[in-house]
Short mmCIF file of C-alpha atoms (C1' of nucleotides) in Angstrom, two decimals:
data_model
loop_
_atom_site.label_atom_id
_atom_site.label_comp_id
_atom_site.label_asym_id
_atom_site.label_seq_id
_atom_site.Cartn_x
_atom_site.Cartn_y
_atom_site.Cartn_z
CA UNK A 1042 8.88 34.37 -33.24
CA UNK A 1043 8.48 30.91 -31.56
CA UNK A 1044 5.06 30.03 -30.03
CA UNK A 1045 4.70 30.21 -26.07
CA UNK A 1046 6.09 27.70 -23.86
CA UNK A 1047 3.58 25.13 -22.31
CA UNK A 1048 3.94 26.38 -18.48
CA UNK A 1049 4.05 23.00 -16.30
CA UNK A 1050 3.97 21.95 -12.77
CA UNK A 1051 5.20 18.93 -11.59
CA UNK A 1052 4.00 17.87 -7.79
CA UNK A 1053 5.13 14.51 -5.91
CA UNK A 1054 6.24 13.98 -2.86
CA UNK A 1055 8.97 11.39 -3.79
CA UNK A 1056 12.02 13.46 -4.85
CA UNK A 1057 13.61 10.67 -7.44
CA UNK A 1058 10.00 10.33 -9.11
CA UNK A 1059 9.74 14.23 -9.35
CA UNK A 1060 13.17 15.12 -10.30
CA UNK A 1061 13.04 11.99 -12.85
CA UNK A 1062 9.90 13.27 -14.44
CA UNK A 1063 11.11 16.68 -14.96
CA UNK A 1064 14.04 15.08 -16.57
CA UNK A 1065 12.11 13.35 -18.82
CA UNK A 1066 9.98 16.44 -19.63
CA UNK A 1067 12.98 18.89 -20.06
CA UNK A 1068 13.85 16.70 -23.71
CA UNK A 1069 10.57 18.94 -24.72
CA UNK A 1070 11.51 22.02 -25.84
CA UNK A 1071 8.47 23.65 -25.67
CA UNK A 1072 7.68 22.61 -22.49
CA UNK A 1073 8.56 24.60 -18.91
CA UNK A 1074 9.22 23.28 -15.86
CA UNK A 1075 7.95 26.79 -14.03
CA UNK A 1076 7.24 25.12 -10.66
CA UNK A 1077 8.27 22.28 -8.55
CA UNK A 1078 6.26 20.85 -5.52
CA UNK A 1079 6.41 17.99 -3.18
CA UNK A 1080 2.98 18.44 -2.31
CA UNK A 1081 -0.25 20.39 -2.54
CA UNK A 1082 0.01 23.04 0.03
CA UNK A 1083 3.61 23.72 -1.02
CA UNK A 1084 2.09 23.99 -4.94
CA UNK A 1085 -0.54 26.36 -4.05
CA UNK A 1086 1.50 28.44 -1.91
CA UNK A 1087 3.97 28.84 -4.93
CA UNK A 1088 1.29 29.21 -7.25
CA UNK A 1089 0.73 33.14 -5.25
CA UNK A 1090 3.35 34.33 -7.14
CA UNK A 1091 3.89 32.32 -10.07
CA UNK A 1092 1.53 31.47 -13.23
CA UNK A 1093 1.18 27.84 -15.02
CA UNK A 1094 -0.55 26.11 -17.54
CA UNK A 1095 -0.55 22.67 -16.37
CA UNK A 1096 -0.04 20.91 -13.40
CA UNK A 1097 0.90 16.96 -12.56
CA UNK A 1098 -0.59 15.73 -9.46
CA UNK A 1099 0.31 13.05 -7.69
CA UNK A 1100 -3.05 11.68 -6.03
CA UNK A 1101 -0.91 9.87 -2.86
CA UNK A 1102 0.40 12.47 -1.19
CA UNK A 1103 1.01 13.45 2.45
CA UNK A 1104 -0.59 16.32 3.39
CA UNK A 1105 -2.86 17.95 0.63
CA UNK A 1106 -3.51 15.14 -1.63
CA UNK A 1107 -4.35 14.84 -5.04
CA UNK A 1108 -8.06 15.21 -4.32
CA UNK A 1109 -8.09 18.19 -2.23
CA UNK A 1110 -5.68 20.22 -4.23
CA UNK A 1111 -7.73 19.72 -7.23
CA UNK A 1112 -10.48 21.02 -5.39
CA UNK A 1113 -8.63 23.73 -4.03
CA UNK A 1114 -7.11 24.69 -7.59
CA UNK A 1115 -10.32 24.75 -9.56
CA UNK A 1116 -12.16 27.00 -7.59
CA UNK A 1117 -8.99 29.19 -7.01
CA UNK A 1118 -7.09 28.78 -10.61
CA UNK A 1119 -9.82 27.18 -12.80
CA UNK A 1120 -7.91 28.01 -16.01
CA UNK A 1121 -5.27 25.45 -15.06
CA UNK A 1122 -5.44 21.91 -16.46
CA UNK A 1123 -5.07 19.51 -13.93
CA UNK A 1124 -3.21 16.25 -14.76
CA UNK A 1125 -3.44 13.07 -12.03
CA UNK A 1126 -0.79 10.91 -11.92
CA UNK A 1127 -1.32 7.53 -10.12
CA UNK A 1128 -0.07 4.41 -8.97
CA UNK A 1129 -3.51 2.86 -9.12
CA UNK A 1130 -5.42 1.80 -11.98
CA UNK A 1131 -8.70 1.98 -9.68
CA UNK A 1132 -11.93 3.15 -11.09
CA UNK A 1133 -13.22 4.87 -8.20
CA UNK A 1134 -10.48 7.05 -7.87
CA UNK A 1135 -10.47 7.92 -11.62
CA UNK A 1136 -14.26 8.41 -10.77
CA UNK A 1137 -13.47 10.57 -7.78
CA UNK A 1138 -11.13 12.91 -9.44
CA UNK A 1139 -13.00 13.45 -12.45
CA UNK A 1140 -16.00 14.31 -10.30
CA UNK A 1141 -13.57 16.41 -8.67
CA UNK A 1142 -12.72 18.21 -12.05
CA UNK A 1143 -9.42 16.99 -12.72
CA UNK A 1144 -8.68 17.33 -16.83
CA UNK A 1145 -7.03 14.31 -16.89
CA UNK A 1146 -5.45 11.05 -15.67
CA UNK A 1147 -2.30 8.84 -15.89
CA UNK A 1148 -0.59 5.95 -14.55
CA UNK A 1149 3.37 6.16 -13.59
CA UNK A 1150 4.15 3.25 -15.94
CA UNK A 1151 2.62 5.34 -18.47
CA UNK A 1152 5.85 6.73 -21.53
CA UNK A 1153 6.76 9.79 -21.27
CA UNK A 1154 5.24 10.67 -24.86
CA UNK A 1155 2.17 9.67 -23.50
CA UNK A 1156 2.59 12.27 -20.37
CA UNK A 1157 3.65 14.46 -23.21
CA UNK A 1158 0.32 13.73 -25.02
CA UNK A 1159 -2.25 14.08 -22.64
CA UNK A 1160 -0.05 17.77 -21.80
CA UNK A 1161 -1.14 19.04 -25.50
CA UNK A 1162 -4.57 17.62 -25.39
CA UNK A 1163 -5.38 19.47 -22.03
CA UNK A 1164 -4.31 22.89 -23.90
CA UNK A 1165 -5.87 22.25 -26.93
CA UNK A 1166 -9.50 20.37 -25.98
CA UNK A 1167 -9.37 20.72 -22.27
CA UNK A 1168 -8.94 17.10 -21.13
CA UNK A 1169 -7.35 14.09 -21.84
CA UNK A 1170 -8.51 10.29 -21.03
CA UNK A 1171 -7.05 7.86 -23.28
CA UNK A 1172 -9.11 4.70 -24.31
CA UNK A 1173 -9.06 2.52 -21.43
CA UNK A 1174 -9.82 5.13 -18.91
CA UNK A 1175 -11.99 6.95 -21.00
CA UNK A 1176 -14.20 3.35 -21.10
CA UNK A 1177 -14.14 3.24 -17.67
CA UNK A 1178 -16.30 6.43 -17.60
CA UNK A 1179 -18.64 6.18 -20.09
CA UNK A 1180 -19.13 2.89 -18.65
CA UNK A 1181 -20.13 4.49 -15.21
CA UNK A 1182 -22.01 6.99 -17.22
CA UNK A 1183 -24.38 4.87 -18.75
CA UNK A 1184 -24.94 2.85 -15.83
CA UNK A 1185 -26.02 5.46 -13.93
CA UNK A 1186 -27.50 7.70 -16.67
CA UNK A 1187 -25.97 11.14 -15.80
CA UNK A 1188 -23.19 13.56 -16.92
CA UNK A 1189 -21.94 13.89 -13.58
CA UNK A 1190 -21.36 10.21 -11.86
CA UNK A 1191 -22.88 10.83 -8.57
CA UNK A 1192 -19.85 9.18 -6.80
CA UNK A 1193 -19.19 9.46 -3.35
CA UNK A 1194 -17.58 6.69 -1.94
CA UNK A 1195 -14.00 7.52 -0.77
CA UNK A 1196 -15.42 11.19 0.12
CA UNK A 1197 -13.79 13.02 3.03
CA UNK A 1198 -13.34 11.26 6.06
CA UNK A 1199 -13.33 13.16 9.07
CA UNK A 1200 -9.44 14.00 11.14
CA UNK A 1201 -11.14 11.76 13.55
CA UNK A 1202 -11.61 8.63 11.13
CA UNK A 1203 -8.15 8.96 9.99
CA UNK A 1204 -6.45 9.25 13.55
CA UNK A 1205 -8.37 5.55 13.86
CA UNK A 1206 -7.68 4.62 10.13
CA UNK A 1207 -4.16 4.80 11.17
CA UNK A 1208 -4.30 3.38 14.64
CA UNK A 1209 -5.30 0.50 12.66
CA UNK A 1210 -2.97 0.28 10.12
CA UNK A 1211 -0.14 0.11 12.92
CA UNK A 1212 -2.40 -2.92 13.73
CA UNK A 1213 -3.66 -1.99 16.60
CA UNK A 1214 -7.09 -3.62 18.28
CA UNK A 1215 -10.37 -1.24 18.72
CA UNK A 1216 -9.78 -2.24 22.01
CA UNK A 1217 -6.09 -0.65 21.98
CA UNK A 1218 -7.08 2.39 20.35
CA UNK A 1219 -10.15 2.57 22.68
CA UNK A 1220 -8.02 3.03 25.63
CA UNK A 1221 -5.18 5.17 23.67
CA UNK A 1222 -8.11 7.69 22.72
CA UNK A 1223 -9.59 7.50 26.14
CA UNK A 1224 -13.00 6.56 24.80
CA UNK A 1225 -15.21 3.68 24.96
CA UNK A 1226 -14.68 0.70 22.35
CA UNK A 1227 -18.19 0.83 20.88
CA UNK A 1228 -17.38 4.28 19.65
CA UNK A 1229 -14.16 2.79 18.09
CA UNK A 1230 -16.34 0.26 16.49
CA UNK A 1231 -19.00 3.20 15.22
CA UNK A 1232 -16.05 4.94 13.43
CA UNK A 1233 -14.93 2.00 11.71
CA UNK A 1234 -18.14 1.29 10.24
CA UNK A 1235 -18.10 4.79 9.04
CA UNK A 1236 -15.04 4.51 7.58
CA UNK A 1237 -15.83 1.02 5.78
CA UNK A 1238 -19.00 2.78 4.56
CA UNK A 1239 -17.42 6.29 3.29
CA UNK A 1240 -14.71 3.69 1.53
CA UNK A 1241 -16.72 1.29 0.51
CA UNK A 1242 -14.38 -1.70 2.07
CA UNK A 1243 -16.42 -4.65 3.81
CA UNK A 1244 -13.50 -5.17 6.10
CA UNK A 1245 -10.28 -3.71 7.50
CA UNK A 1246 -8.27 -5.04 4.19
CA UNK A 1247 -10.43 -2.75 1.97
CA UNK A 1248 -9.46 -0.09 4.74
CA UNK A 1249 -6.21 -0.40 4.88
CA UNK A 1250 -5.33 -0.36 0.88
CA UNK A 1251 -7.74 2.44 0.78
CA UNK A 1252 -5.30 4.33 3.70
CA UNK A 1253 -2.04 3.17 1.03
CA UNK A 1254 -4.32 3.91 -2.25
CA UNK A 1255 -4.56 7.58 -0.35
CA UNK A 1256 -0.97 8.00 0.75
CA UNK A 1257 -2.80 8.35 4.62
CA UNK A 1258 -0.06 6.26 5.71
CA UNK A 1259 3.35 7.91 6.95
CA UNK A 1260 6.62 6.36 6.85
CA UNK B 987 42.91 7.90 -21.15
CA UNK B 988 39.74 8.25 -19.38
CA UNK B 989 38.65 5.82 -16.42
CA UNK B 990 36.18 3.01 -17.51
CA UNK B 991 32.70 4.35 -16.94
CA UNK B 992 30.36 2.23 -14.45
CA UNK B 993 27.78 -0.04 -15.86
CA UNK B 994 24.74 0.26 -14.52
CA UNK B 995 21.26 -1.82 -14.54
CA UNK B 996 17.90 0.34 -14.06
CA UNK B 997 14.94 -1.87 -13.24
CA UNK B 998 11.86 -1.06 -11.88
CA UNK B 999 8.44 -1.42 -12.99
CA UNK B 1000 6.78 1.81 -13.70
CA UNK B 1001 8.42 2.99 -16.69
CA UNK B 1002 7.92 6.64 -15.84
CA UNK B 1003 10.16 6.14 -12.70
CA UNK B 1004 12.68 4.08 -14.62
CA UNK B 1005 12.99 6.52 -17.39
CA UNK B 1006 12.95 9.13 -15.53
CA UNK B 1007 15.83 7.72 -13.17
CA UNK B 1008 18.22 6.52 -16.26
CA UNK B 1009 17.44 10.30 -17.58
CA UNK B 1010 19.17 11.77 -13.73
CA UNK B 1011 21.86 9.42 -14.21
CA UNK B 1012 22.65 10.37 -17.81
CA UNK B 1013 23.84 13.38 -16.24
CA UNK B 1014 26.86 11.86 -15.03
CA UNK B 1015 29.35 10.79 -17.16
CA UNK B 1016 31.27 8.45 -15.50
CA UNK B 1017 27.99 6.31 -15.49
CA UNK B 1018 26.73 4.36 -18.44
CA UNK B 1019 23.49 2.85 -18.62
CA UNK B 1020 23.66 -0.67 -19.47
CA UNK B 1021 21.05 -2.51 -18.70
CA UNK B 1022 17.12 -1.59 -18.38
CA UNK B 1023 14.99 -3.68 -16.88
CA UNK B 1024 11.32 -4.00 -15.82
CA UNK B 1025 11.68 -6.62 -12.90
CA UNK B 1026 14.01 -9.30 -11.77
CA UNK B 1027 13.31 -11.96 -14.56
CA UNK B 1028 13.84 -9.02 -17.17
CA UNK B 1029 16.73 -8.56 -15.73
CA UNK B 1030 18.29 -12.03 -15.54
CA UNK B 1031 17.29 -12.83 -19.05
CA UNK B 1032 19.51 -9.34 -20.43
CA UNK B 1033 22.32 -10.14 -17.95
CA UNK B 1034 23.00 -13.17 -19.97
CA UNK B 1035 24.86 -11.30 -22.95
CA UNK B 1036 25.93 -7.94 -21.16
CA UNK B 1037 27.73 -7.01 -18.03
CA UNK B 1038 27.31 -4.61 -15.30
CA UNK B 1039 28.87 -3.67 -12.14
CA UNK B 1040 25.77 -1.89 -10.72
CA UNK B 1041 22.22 -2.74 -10.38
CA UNK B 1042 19.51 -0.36 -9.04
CA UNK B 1043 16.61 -2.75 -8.26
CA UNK B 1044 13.02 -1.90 -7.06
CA UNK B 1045 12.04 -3.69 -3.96
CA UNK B 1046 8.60 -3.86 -5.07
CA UNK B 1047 8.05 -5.69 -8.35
CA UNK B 1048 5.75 -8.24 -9.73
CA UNK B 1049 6.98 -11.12 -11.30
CA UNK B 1050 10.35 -11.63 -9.21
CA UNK B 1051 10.72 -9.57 -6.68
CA UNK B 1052 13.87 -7.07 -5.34
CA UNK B 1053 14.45 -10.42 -2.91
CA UNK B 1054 14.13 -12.90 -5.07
CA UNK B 1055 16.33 -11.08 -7.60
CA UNK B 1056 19.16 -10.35 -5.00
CA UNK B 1057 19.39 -14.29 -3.61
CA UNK B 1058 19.86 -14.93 -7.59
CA UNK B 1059 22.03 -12.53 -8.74
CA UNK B 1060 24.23 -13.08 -5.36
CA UNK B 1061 24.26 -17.02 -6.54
CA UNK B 1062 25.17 -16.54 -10.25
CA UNK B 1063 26.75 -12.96 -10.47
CA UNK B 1064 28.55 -12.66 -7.17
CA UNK B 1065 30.82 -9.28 -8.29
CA UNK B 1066 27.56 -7.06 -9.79
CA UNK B 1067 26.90 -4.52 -6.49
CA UNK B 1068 22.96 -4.54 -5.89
CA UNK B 1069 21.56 -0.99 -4.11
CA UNK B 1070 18.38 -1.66 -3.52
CA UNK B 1071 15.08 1.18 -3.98
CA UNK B 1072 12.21 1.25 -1.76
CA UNK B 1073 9.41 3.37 -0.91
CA UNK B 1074 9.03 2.15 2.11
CA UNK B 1075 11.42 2.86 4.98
CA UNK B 1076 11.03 -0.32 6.79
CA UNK B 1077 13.68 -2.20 8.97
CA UNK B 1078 11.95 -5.40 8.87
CA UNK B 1079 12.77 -4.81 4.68
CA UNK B 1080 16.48 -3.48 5.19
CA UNK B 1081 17.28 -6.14 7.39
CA UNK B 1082 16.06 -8.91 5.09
CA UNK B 1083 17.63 -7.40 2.55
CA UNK B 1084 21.06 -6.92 4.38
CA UNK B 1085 20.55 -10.70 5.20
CA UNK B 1086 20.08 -11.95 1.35
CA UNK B 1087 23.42 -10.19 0.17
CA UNK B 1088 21.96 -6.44 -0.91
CA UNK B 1089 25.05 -3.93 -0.75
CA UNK B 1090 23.08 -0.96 -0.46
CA UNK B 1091 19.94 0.37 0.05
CA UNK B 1092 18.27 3.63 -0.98
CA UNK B 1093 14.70 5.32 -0.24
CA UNK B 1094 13.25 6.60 -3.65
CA UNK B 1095 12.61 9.93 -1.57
CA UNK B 1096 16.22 10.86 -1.90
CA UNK B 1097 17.78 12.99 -3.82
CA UNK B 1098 19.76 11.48 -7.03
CA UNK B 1099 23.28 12.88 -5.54
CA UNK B 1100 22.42 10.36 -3.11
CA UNK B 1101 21.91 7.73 -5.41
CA UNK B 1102 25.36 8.76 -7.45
CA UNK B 1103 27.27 8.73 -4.10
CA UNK B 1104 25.99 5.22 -3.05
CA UNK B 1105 26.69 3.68 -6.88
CA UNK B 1106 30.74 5.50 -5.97
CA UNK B 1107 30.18 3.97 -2.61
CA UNK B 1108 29.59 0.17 -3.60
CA UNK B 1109 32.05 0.39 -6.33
CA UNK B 1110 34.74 1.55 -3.61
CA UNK B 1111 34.10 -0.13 -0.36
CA UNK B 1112 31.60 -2.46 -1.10
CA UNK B 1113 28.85 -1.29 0.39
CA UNK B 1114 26.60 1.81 1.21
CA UNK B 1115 24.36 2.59 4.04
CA UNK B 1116 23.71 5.67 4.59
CA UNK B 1117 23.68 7.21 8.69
CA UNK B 1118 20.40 6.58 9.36
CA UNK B 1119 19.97 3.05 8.02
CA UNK B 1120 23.51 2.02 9.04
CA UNK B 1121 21.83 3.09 12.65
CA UNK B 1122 19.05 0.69 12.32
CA UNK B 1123 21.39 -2.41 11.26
CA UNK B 1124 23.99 -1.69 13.89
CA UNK B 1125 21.24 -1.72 16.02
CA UNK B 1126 20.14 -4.62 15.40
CA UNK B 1127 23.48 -6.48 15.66
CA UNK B 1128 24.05 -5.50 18.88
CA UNK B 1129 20.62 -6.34 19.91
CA UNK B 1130 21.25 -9.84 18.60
CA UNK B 1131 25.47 -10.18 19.09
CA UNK B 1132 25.40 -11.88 15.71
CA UNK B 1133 27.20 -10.90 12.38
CA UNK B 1134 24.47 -11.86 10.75
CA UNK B 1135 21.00 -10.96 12.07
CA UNK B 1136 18.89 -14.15 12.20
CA UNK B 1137 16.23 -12.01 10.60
CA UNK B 1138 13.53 -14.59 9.40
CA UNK B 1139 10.39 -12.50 9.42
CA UNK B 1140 9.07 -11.88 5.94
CA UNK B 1141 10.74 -15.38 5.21
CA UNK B 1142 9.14 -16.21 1.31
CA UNK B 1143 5.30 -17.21 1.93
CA UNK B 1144 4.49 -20.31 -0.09
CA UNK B 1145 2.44 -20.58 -3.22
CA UNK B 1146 -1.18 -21.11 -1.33
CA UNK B 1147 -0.12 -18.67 0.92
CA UNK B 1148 0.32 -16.07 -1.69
CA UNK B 1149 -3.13 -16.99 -3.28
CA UNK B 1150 -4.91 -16.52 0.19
CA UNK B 1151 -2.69 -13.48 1.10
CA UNK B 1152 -4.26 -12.01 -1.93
CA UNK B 1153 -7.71 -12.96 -1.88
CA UNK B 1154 -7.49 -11.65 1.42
CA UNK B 1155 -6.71 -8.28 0.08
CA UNK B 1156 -9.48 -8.70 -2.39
CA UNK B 1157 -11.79 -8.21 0.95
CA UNK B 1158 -12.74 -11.69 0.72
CA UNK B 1159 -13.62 -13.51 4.25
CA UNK B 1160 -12.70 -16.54 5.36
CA UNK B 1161 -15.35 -18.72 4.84
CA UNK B 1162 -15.23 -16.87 1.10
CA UNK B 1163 -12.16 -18.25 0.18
CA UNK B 1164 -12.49 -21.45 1.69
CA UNK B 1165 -15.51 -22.03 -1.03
CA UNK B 1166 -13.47 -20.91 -3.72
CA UNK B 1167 -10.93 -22.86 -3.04
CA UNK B 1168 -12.92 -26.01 -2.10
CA UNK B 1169 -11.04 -26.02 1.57
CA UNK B 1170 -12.33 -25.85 4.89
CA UNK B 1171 -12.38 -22.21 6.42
CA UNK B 1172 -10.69 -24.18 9.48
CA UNK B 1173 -7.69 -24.65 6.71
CA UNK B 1174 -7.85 -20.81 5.35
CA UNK B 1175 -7.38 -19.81 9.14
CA UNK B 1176 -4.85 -22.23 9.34
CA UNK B 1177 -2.76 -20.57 6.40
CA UNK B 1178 -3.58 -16.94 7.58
CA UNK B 1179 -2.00 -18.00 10.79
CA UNK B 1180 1.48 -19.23 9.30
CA UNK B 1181 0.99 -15.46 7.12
CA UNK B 1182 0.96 -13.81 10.55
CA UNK B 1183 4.07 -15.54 11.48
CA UNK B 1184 5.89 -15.36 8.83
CA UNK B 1185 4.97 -11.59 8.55
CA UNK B 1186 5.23 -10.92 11.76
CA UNK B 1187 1.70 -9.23 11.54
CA UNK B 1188 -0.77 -9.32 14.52
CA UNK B 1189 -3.74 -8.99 12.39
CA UNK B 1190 -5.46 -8.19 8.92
CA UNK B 1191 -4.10 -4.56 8.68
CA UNK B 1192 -0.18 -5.97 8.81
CA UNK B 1193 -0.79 -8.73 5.65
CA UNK B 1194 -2.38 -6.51 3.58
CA UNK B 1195 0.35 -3.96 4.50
CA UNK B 1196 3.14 -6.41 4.06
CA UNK B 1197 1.53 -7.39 0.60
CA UNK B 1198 1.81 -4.08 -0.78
CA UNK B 1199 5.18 -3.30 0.96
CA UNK B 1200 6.06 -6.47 -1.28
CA UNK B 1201 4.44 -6.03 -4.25
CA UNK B 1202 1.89 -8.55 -3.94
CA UNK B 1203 -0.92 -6.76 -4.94
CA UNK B 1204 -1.50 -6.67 -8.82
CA UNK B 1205 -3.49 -3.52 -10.08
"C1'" DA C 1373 -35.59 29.19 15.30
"C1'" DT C 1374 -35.87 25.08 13.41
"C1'" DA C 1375 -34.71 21.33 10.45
"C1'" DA C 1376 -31.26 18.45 8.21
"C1'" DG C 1377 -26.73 16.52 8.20
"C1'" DA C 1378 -22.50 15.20 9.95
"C1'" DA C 1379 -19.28 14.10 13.67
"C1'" DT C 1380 -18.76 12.20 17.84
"C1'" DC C 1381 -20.08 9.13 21.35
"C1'" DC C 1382 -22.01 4.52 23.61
"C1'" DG C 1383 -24.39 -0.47 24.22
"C1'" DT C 1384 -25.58 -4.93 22.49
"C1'" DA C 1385 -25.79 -8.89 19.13
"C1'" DT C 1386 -23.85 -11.47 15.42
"C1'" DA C 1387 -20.19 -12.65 12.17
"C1'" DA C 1388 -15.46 -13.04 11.34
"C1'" DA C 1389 -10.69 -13.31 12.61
"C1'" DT C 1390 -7.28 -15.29 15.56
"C1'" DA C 1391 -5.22 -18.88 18.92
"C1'" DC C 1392 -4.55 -23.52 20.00
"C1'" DG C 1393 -4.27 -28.41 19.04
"C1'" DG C 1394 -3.61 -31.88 15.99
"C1'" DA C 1395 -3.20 -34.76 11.48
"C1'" DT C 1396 -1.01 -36.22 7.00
"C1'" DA C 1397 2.30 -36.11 3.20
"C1'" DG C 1398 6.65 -34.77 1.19
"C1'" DC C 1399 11.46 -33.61 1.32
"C1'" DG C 1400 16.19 -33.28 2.58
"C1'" DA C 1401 19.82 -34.17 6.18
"C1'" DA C 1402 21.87 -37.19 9.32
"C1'" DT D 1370 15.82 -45.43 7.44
"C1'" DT D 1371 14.79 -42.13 10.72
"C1'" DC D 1372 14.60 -37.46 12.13
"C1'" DG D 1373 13.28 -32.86 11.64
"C1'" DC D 1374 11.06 -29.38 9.00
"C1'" DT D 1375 7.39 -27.44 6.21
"C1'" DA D 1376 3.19 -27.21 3.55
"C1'" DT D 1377 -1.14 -28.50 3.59
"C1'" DC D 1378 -5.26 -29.75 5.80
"C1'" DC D 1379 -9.13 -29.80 9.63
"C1'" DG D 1380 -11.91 -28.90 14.39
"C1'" DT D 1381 -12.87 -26.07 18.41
"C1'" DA D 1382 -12.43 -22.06 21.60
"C1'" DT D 1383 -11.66 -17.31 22.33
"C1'" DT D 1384 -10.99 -12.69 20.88
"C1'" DT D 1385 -12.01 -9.08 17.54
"C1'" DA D 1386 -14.52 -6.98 13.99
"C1'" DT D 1387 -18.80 -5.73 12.09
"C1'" DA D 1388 -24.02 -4.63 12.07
"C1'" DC D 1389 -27.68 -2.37 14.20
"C1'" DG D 1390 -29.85 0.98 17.18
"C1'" DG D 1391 -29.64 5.13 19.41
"C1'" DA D 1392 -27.80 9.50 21.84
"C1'" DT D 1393 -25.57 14.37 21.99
"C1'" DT D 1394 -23.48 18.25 19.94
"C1'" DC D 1395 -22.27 21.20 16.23
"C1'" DT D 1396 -22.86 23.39 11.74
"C1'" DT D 1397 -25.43 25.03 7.95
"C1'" DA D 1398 -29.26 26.22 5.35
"C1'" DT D 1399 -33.99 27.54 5.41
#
DNA sequence: ATAAGAATCCGTATAAATACGGATAGCGAA
DNA sequence: TTCGCTATCCGTATTTATACGGATTCTTAT
């Protein structure tokens, strides 16, 4: 008798990416594709009546990202491994998500063996960074001289801060969005130093490739 | 005796996308992939010794662009079809690229029948635009009475316009990159105005948008 | 019930971004 | 050559963004 299938889930929000992927991953025989998501909230509420192994997470997604699915899924489902999958080779959001508990992390110009890989090394040791990312870590480890890198930059922002995140990624003025959101333009002003302090920007370029880094922005 | 399958050129970037998109199209046999590629140069260089009728090109590359590549291959290979992929469902981007000679364009959101239909498409007629984008061109011709739209925003940046365009993205200020670069500020305000124009940005948030939209940004 | 923290709000002062004007050098078309 | 166009450069004025200080309300933990 053959050994158990590897269970997977595969979540993105772009449907050529997603469908490619699972493509790629079907050449694996012992590999399942057992669910298919475009996002978090549509994993999780398939994940009520299905069981997995392994699940590929985009981090820049529309509604439940990356982040907040992870958190979501290892409180709910903590025996599933939790693969990222990235755009962005940016240490503080491999940081963030392995603060966040994710098992692993790749970039999408990763090879598919490598995808492959990191699948088996979650289900056999539990996580999987490979060389440069795992450097990246230690690095911040040793720095700051804990297990757990005390990270919080990029934490939540609040539905408020995004509404103006946005506003100003359509490039509008504080003064615009003062008078769209019927308040005063000093309180504009407060939330945007909030928001260049919870990610870590100096100005509104940092803020607006942390909005794209986050998939905040809709198209 | 069967029909002569279509030749087709893959390139894009990240490899997991690319792979994973020649792996969809495998499915159909009437297509044969001919040609993969990871940006325009790639591209150019292989086109040398083979021949294909369709390319799929990323609108976001580094190294030459989905643009860049199109004026090119339009110049030197006037009878390959070009369908260009974007993330980012932007008219400024169709219409530029309707302007420099693209046949098609395609979100990377959409399914791969999609993507099959508009390779049949440009292979048959010529062209492919699907409802909604043919919507925003027609649009814009009547808007304009031209055959042509006299799009010029997003008109190529120049070299030191590039350079500032990024440090700019880097969260650098003004007067930062003026000492860097041994300018005056007066002279790095200077070039972020002609990067407004030419972007048709009001402000910070639109460069650094338009730089990732374009693949400025290297990671 | 109180203390601590976060989210929301506002005013004022300084730093930075943007608008306007203008100069030079190079390049291709007329 | 001369004209027009663009890239590059610089100074000054105005508008916007950012820093700092402080308030109210709400939640959560003690």
């Amino acid at each position: 008798m053959r050994k158990k299938k590897i269970k997977i889930a595969v979540t993105d929000d772009q449907q050529l990416f997603r469908r490619g992927l699972i493509s790629l991953l079907k050449e694996f025989d012992e590999l399942q594709i057992a669910v298919e998501a475009v996002n978090g909230n549509n994993l999780l509420e398939q994940l009520k009546t299905k069981h997995i192994d392994v699940v590929l997470l985009d981090y820049e997604m529309p509604g439940l990202d990356g982040a907040e699915t992870t958190a979501v899924l290892r409180e709910k489902y903590p025996e599933i491994k939790i693969l990222i999958l990235t755009m962005h080779n940016d240490e503080e959001i491999i940081l963030h998500m392995v603060e966040k508990g994710a098992h692993g992390f790749l970039l999408k110009d990763y090879d598919i063996e490598i995808v492959v890989d990191a699948i088996y090394a979650v289900m056999e040791n539990g996580y999987y960074f490979n060389p440069a990312i795992s450097k990246t870590i230690l690095r911040n480890l040793v720095e700051n001289k804990k297990i757990k890198p005390s990270f919080k930059k990029g934490d939540e922002l609040s539905e408020r801060e995004i509404e103006i995140l946005q506003m100003i990624c359509a490039e509008f003025t504080s003064k615009e969005i003062a008078e769209k959101l019927f308040i005063a333009g000093s309180t504009v002003n407060s939330h945007k130093e909030s928001i260049l302090k919870k990610t870590g920007s100096r100005n509104v370029a940092g803020m607006v490739l942390f909005a794209v880094k986050n998939g905040l922005i809709k198209e």
